Amino acid sequence: MSRLSDVLESLTEAEIVTGELRRLGEIDPVDLSIPVNLKAVQRRRSDLERELRSILSFQQLDLIRYRVEQFDGSDPPAAAIARSIDLFQTLVTAVFDAVRLGPKHIHQPSFENQQLSALRFAHAPSAGEAIHFTIPNDRLLALESEFDITFDMVFELFAARGKTLIRSLAARAGIASVTAARTWAENSVQHGLSTTITWRRRDEAPRTVSFPHTEALLFRTAIDAVADDSVTARSEEGELAAIDEVARTFRLVLADGTRISGEIEDGFPSGARWTTRRWYLAELLRAERISYGTGARDVRWSLRGLSPLG
Amino acid sequence: MNAVSMVASLTSRLGINSRLWVSGTFLTEEENPDDCTIMLVLANDVLRGLDEEQREFFDWFGDVSLYDKYGCYNYAVVLDAERPEHERLGRFWFRQFGFHAETRRSGVAELATVATTP
């Protein structure tokens, strides 16, 4: 067992003993021994905290404390915790990848970025305990490291509830990161998980985000409400595969082989004679919707006009 | 070493019936040991019977960290088999001294100070 693991285990135990002594003190407020022992355990906690900071600083590690509880205080199923950690890792990697290589629409981090952003167990947890992870974070004298920016963004994302803020974060962290955060929140909602994440870097005060399952529901709903809609006019050469003026639908095969289909616009000239298997210059409208919740890109085409080619 | 001597001589001079638990690389063959822990352990009835001067010293030892000056962690505790929290606290402090889950061995030196009547 490493000294880091030892210190984390001792800190957890000191926290429990502190709680037990406080309860005893409430039962017998005039007892002389309990305040003495409480003070000693609290001093021990503070010394262990000092040692923890020193280890993290020396080994250039950040520490992430990840605590998952069921909303009713019971122990959550192991699979739900494992999934929660897995999805948190996906989120961290998605943001880290965006910091290094630019924001992405779909989560496809490079192998190198997956390796670099992998959280490692600092201390093996037992039931009901918080889980501790470490991650190497090279210290830079003046600038924030890529991990500093990554975790800043992850915490910013967890706090975002409005469309404007979520869009602004997506511009930096990528829609893939927002979708990953939504999937993480969905797992918390499904299993009724309340999660507390504390990030401790260098010898700075730790930052904590608490996510009761009700908050996870709000977060998920906020992301689900965000979508980007755009409409662009396009002129494309293509072979008319089918047209039905009664059902008001069409199908075209574009010059690059792409098959598109959609509806015919109201202003489309009716009663004209169109020949399938012939090439036309098609006037089209391309409507696109990108949903932040799923990352899905929904494209709809509509036909405004056709001009024969050749 | 200075810290241990200082605390041992003060408890002796003040006539406090106590035990001093000392641990750390201070107890090993390591040259220039750089860490040690000193715990001043009292029984419950001794705590209740401390006079003003003894209590002042005991409180000082519990309040002031010797780490920056002596490189020593120091704690003042009451461990008494008659008390309900005894087992829990004993287990906690033994772990802090490196005794862990029956798989690890460690060592603690105990210095007992017994008050004598002049």
Coordinates of C-alpha atoms in Angstrom, one line a residue:
Chain A
M1 CA 0.0 0.0 0.0
S2 CA 1.4 3.4 -0.9
R3 CA 1.8 6.2 1.5
L4 CA -0.9 8.1 -0.5
S5 CA -3.3 5.3 0.0
D6 CA -2.4 5.1 3.7
V7 CA -3.1 8.8 4.2
L8 CA -6.4 8.6 2.3
E9 CA -7.5 5.7 4.4
S10 CA -6.5 7.4 7.6
L11 CA -8.3 10.6 6.6
T12 CA -11.5 8.6 5.9
E13 CA -11.2 6.9 9.3
A14 CA -10.5 10.2 11.0
E15 CA -13.6 11.7 9.5
I16 CA -15.7 8.8 10.8
V17 CA -14.1 8.9 14.3
T18 CA -14.7 12.7 14.5
G19 CA -18.4 12.1 13.8
E20 CA -18.6 9.4 16.4
L21 CA -16.9 11.5 19.1
R22 CA -19.2 14.5 18.3
R23 CA -22.2 12.2 18.8
L24 CA -20.8 11.0 22.2
G25 CA -20.2 14.7 23.1
E26 CA -23.8 15.5 22.4
I27 CA -24.9 12.7 24.7
D28 CA -22.6 13.8 27.6
P29 CA -21.7 17.5 27.1
V30 CA -19.9 17.8 30.5
D31 CA -17.5 14.8 29.8
L32 CA -13.9 16.0 29.9
S33 CA -12.3 13.3 27.8
I34 CA -14.3 13.6 24.7
P35 CA -13.3 17.2 23.8
V36 CA -9.6 16.2 24.4
N37 CA -9.9 13.3 22.0
L38 CA -11.9 15.2 19.5
K39 CA -9.3 17.9 19.4
A40 CA -6.6 15.2 18.9
V41 CA -8.4 13.5 16.1
Q42 CA -9.0 16.8 14.4
R43 CA -5.3 17.7 14.7
R44 CA -4.5 14.4 13.2
R45 CA -6.8 15.1 10.3
S46 CA -5.1 18.4 9.7
D47 CA -1.7 16.8 9.8
L48 CA -2.8 14.1 7.4
E49 CA -4.2 16.9 5.1
R50 CA -0.8 18.6 5.2
E51 CA 0.9 15.3 4.3
L52 CA -1.5 14.7 1.5
R53 CA -0.8 18.1 0.0
S54 CA 2.9 17.4 0.2
I55 CA 2.6 14.0 -1.5
L56 CA 0.4 15.3 -4.3
S57 CA 2.7 18.3 -4.8
F58 CA 5.9 16.1 -4.8
Q59 CA 4.4 13.5 -7.2
Q60 CA 2.7 16.1 -9.4
L61 CA -0.7 14.5 -9.0
D62 CA -4.2 15.9 -8.8
L63 CA -6.6 14.0 -6.6
I64 CA -10.3 13.4 -7.4
R65 CA -12.6 12.3 -4.7
Y66 CA -15.7 10.7 -6.2
R67 CA -18.5 9.8 -3.8
V68 CA -21.7 8.1 -5.0
E69 CA -24.7 7.5 -2.8
Q70 CA -28.2 6.4 -3.4
F71 CA -30.7 9.3 -2.8
D72 CA -32.2 7.4 0.2
G73 CA -28.8 6.9 1.8
S74 CA -28.5 3.2 0.9
D75 CA -25.5 1.7 -0.9
P76 CA -26.0 1.9 -4.7
P77 CA -25.7 -1.1 -6.9
A78 CA -22.0 -1.7 -7.8
A79 CA -22.9 -1.6 -11.5
A80 CA -24.5 1.8 -11.2
I81 CA -21.3 3.2 -9.5
A82 CA -19.1 1.5 -12.1
R83 CA -21.2 3.0 -14.9
S84 CA -21.1 6.4 -13.2
I85 CA -17.3 6.3 -13.0
D86 CA -17.0 5.1 -16.6
L87 CA -19.2 8.0 -17.8
F88 CA -17.3 10.5 -15.7
Q89 CA -14.1 9.2 -17.3
T90 CA -15.6 9.6 -20.8
L91 CA -16.5 13.2 -19.9
V92 CA -13.1 14.0 -18.6
T93 CA -11.5 12.5 -21.7
A94 CA -13.9 14.3 -24.1
V95 CA -13.1 17.7 -22.5
F96 CA -9.3 16.9 -22.3
D97 CA -9.4 15.9 -26.0
A98 CA -11.2 19.2 -26.9
V99 CA -8.6 21.2 -24.9
R100 CA -5.7 19.6 -26.8
L101 CA -7.1 19.1 -30.3
G102 CA -10.2 21.4 -30.4
P103 CA -13.9 20.8 -29.8
K104 CA -15.5 17.8 -31.4
H105 CA -19.1 17.0 -32.4
I106 CA -18.7 13.2 -31.9
H107 CA -16.7 11.6 -29.0
Q108 CA -13.6 10.2 -30.8
P109 CA -10.6 11.0 -28.6
S110 CA -7.2 9.9 -29.7
F111 CA -5.6 6.9 -28.0
E112 CA -2.9 9.2 -26.6
N113 CA -5.5 11.5 -25.0
Q114 CA -7.4 8.5 -23.6
Q115 CA -4.2 7.3 -22.0
L116 CA -3.2 10.7 -20.7
S117 CA -6.6 11.5 -19.2
A118 CA -7.1 8.1 -17.5
L119 CA -8.0 8.3 -13.9
R120 CA -6.1 5.9 -11.6
F121 CA -7.2 4.5 -8.3
A122 CA -5.4 6.1 -5.5
H123 CA -7.0 4.0 -2.8
A124 CA -9.2 0.9 -3.1
P125 CA -12.6 1.7 -1.8
S126 CA -14.9 -0.3 0.4
A127 CA -18.7 -0.1 0.5
G128 CA -20.0 3.4 1.3
E129 CA -16.6 5.0 1.1
A130 CA -15.6 7.7 -1.4
I131 CA -13.4 6.6 -4.3
H132 CA -10.1 8.4 -4.8
F133 CA -8.4 8.8 -8.1
T134 CA -5.2 10.4 -9.1
I135 CA -4.2 11.9 -12.4
P136 CA -0.7 13.2 -13.3
N137 CA -0.8 16.9 -13.8
D138 CA 2.5 18.5 -15.0
R139 CA 2.9 21.7 -13.1
L140 CA 3.5 24.8 -15.2
L141 CA 4.9 27.9 -13.5
A142 CA 2.8 30.6 -15.0
L143 CA 0.2 28.9 -17.3
E144 CA -2.6 26.6 -16.5
S145 CA -1.9 23.0 -17.6
E146 CA -4.2 21.1 -20.0
F147 CA -5.6 19.3 -17.0
D148 CA -6.3 22.5 -15.1
I149 CA -8.3 23.8 -18.1
T150 CA -10.0 20.4 -18.4
F151 CA -11.2 20.2 -14.8
D152 CA -12.1 23.9 -14.8
M153 CA -14.3 23.2 -17.8
V154 CA -15.8 20.0 -16.3
F155 CA -16.8 21.9 -13.2
E156 CA -18.2 24.8 -15.3
L157 CA -20.2 22.3 -17.3
F158 CA -21.7 20.7 -14.2
A159 CA -22.8 24.2 -13.0
A160 CA -24.4 25.2 -16.4
R161 CA -28.2 25.1 -16.6
G162 CA -29.0 27.8 -19.2
K163 CA -28.9 27.3 -23.0
T164 CA -26.5 30.2 -23.5
L165 CA -24.0 28.9 -21.0
I166 CA -24.2 25.3 -22.4
R167 CA -23.8 26.6 -26.0
S168 CA -20.8 28.7 -24.9
L169 CA -19.2 25.7 -23.2
A170 CA -19.9 23.5 -26.2
A171 CA -18.0 25.9 -28.4
R172 CA -14.9 25.3 -26.2
A173 CA -15.4 21.7 -25.0
G174 CA -17.3 20.4 -28.0
I175 CA -20.8 19.0 -28.2
A176 CA -19.3 15.6 -27.6
S177 CA -18.4 16.7 -24.0
V178 CA -21.9 18.1 -23.4
T179 CA -23.4 14.8 -24.6
A180 CA -21.0 12.9 -22.4
A181 CA -22.1 15.0 -19.4
R182 CA -25.8 14.4 -20.3
T183 CA -25.2 10.6 -20.4
W184 CA -23.5 10.8 -17.0
A185 CA -26.4 12.7 -15.6
E186 CA -28.9 10.2 -17.1
N187 CA -27.2 7.4 -15.3
S188 CA -27.6 9.3 -12.0
V189 CA -31.3 9.9 -12.7
Q190 CA -31.9 6.3 -13.6
H191 CA -30.3 4.9 -10.5
G192 CA -31.2 7.7 -8.1
L193 CA -27.5 8.5 -7.5
S194 CA -26.3 11.6 -5.6
T195 CA -22.7 12.3 -6.5
T196 CA -20.1 14.5 -4.9
I197 CA -16.9 15.2 -6.8
T198 CA -13.9 17.0 -5.2
W199 CA -10.9 18.1 -7.2
R200 CA -7.8 18.9 -5.3
R201 CA -4.9 20.3 -7.3
R202 CA -1.5 21.3 -5.9
D203 CA -1.8 22.8 -2.5
E204 CA -4.9 24.8 -3.4
A205 CA -8.2 24.5 -1.6
P206 CA -10.2 21.6 -3.0
R207 CA -13.2 22.4 -5.3
T208 CA -16.3 20.4 -4.8
V209 CA -19.5 19.9 -6.8
S210 CA -22.4 18.1 -5.3
F211 CA -25.0 16.5 -7.6
P212 CA -28.1 15.2 -5.9
H213 CA -30.1 13.0 -8.3
T214 CA -32.7 15.8 -8.5
E215 CA -30.1 18.2 -9.7
A216 CA -28.9 15.6 -12.3
L217 CA -32.5 15.5 -13.6
L218 CA -32.4 19.3 -14.0
F219 CA -29.0 19.2 -15.7
R220 CA -30.1 16.5 -18.1
T221 CA -33.3 18.4 -18.9
A222 CA -31.3 21.6 -19.5
I223 CA -29.0 19.9 -22.0
D224 CA -31.9 18.1 -23.7
A225 CA -33.5 21.6 -24.4
V226 CA -30.4 22.7 -26.3
A227 CA -30.3 22.2 -30.1
D228 CA -28.7 24.2 -32.9
D229 CA -30.9 24.7 -36.0
S230 CA -29.6 26.0 -39.3
V231 CA -31.1 26.3 -42.8
T232 CA -28.9 26.8 -45.9
A233 CA -29.8 27.1 -49.5
R234 CA -27.9 24.8 -51.8
S235 CA -27.6 24.2 -55.5
E236 CA -26.7 20.7 -56.3
E237 CA -26.3 18.7 -59.5
G238 CA -27.9 15.3 -59.4
E239 CA -29.9 12.5 -61.0
L240 CA -33.6 12.6 -60.2
A241 CA -34.4 9.2 -58.8
A242 CA -38.0 9.8 -58.0
I243 CA -40.6 12.6 -57.7
D244 CA -44.2 12.5 -56.5
E245 CA -46.0 15.8 -56.7
V246 CA -49.1 14.3 -55.0
A247 CA -47.2 13.0 -52.0
R248 CA -44.8 16.0 -52.4
T249 CA -41.7 13.9 -52.0
F250 CA -38.5 13.5 -54.0
R251 CA -35.3 11.5 -54.2
L252 CA -32.0 12.7 -55.8
V253 CA -28.6 11.1 -56.2
L254 CA -26.0 13.8 -56.0
A255 CA -22.9 14.0 -58.1
D256 CA -20.8 12.6 -55.3
G257 CA -23.2 9.6 -54.9
T258 CA -25.0 10.9 -51.8
R259 CA -28.7 10.0 -51.8
I260 CA -31.0 12.6 -50.5
S261 CA -34.7 12.7 -50.1
G262 CA -37.3 15.0 -48.7
E263 CA -40.3 17.1 -49.3
I264 CA -41.2 19.4 -52.2
E265 CA -41.5 23.1 -51.2
D266 CA -44.8 24.9 -51.6
G267 CA -43.4 27.2 -54.3
F268 CA -42.1 24.3 -56.5
P269 CA -43.6 24.7 -60.0
S270 CA -46.4 22.2 -60.3
G271 CA -47.6 20.5 -63.5
A272 CA -44.1 20.5 -65.1
R273 CA -42.8 17.3 -66.7
W274 CA -39.9 15.8 -64.8
T275 CA -38.0 12.8 -66.1
T276 CA -36.5 10.4 -63.7
R277 CA -32.9 9.1 -64.4
R278 CA -32.2 12.6 -65.9
W279 CA -29.7 15.1 -64.5
Y280 CA -30.9 18.4 -63.1
L281 CA -29.6 21.3 -61.2
A282 CA -31.6 21.1 -58.0
E283 CA -32.4 24.2 -55.8
L284 CA -32.5 22.8 -52.3
L285 CA -32.9 23.9 -48.7
R286 CA -30.9 21.9 -46.2
A287 CA -32.3 22.2 -42.6
E288 CA -30.0 20.8 -39.9
R289 CA -30.7 20.2 -36.2
I290 CA -27.9 19.2 -33.8
S291 CA -29.2 17.9 -30.5
Y292 CA -26.8 18.5 -27.6
G293 CA -28.4 15.8 -25.5
T294 CA -27.7 13.0 -28.0
G295 CA -25.2 14.6 -30.3
A296 CA -27.4 13.4 -33.2
R297 CA -27.4 15.5 -36.4
D298 CA -30.8 15.5 -38.0
V299 CA -30.8 16.7 -41.7
R300 CA -33.9 17.5 -43.7
W301 CA -33.9 18.4 -47.4
S302 CA -36.6 20.2 -49.3
L303 CA -36.8 20.8 -53.1
R304 CA -37.5 24.3 -54.4
G305 CA -36.8 23.9 -58.1
L306 CA -35.2 21.8 -60.8
S307 CA -33.5 22.9 -64.0
P308 CA -32.5 20.3 -66.6
L309 CA -28.8 19.9 -67.3
G310 CA -27.3 19.5 -70.8
Chain B
M1 CA 14.9 13.6 20.0
N2 CA 14.8 17.0 21.5
A3 CA 11.0 17.0 21.5
V4 CA 10.8 13.6 23.2
S5 CA 13.2 14.6 25.8
M6 CA 11.4 17.9 26.4
V7 CA 8.0 16.2 26.8
A8 CA 9.3 13.3 28.9
S9 CA 11.1 15.6 31.3
L10 CA 8.1 18.0 31.6
T11 CA 5.6 15.3 32.3
S12 CA 8.0 13.8 34.8
R13 CA 8.7 17.2 36.5
L14 CA 5.0 18.0 36.7
G15 CA 4.3 14.6 38.1
I16 CA 1.7 13.6 35.5
N17 CA 0.9 9.8 35.5
S18 CA 1.0 9.2 31.8
R19 CA 2.3 7.2 28.9
L20 CA 4.3 8.7 26.0
W21 CA 4.0 6.8 22.8
V22 CA 6.7 7.5 20.4
S23 CA 6.9 6.3 16.8
G24 CA 8.4 7.1 13.4
T25 CA 11.7 6.7 11.7
F26 CA 13.1 8.1 14.9
L27 CA 12.8 4.5 16.2
T28 CA 14.6 2.9 13.3
E29 CA 18.3 2.7 12.3
E30 CA 17.8 5.5 9.7
E31 CA 20.3 8.2 9.9
N32 CA 19.0 11.6 10.7
P33 CA 15.4 10.5 11.1
D34 CA 13.1 13.1 9.8
D35 CA 9.7 12.2 11.4
C36 CA 8.3 11.2 14.7
T37 CA 5.0 11.1 16.4
I38 CA 4.6 11.7 20.1
M39 CA 1.4 10.9 21.8
L40 CA 0.7 11.9 25.4
V41 CA -1.8 9.3 26.8
L42 CA -3.7 9.8 30.0
A43 CA -6.3 7.7 31.7
N44 CA -9.6 9.3 32.4
D45 CA -9.2 9.6 36.2
V46 CA -5.8 11.2 35.7
L47 CA -7.3 13.8 33.4
R48 CA -9.9 14.6 36.0
G49 CA -7.3 14.9 38.7
L50 CA -4.9 17.2 37.0
D51 CA -4.0 20.3 38.9
E52 CA -3.9 23.7 37.2
E53 CA -0.3 23.5 36.2
Q54 CA -0.6 20.0 34.9
R55 CA -3.7 20.8 33.0
E56 CA -2.1 23.9 31.5
F57 CA 0.8 21.7 30.2
F58 CA -1.6 19.0 28.9
D59 CA -3.7 21.6 27.1
W60 CA -0.7 23.2 25.6
F61 CA 0.6 19.9 24.3
G62 CA -2.8 19.2 22.7
D63 CA -3.1 22.6 21.2
V64 CA 0.3 23.5 19.9
S65 CA 1.9 21.6 17.0
L66 CA 5.6 20.8 17.4
Y67 CA 5.9 19.9 13.8
D68 CA 7.4 23.1 12.4
K69 CA 9.9 23.4 15.2
Y70 CA 10.8 19.7 15.9
G71 CA 9.4 17.8 12.9
C72 CA 7.2 15.9 15.3
Y73 CA 3.5 15.2 15.2
N74 CA 2.1 15.5 18.7
Y75 CA -1.3 14.6 20.2
A76 CA -2.7 14.5 23.7
V77 CA -5.4 11.9 24.2
V78 CA -7.3 10.0 26.8
L79 CA -7.3 6.3 26.4
D80 CA -9.1 4.4 29.1
A81 CA -10.4 0.9 28.9
E82 CA -13.4 1.9 31.1
R83 CA -14.6 4.3 28.5
P84 CA -17.1 3.3 25.7
E85 CA -15.0 4.8 22.9
H86 CA -11.8 3.1 24.0
E87 CA -11.7 0.3 21.5
R88 CA -12.6 2.5 18.6
L89 CA -10.1 5.2 19.5
G90 CA -7.4 2.7 20.3
R91 CA -7.9 1.1 16.8
F92 CA -7.8 4.5 15.2
W93 CA -4.5 5.6 16.8
F94 CA -2.8 2.2 16.3
R95 CA -3.6 2.6 12.6
Q96 CA -2.0 6.0 12.7
F97 CA 1.1 4.3 14.1
G98 CA 1.2 1.9 11.2
F99 CA -0.5 -1.1 12.6
H100 CA -2.9 -2.0 9.9
A101 CA -5.4 -4.8 9.3
E102 CA -3.2 -7.5 10.9
T103 CA -1.0 -7.5 7.8
R104 CA 1.5 -4.9 8.9
R105 CA 3.9 -4.6 11.7
S106 CA 5.1 -1.5 13.3
G107 CA 6.7 -0.4 16.5
V108 CA 5.9 2.1 19.2
A109 CA 8.0 2.9 22.2
E110 CA 6.2 3.6 25.4
L111 CA 7.6 5.7 28.1
A112 CA 5.6 5.6 31.4
T113 CA 5.8 8.5 33.8
V114 CA 4.7 7.8 37.3
A115 CA 4.2 10.5 39.8
T116 CA 6.1 10.0 43.0
T117 CA 5.5 11.6 46.3
P118 CA 8.5 13.7 47.5

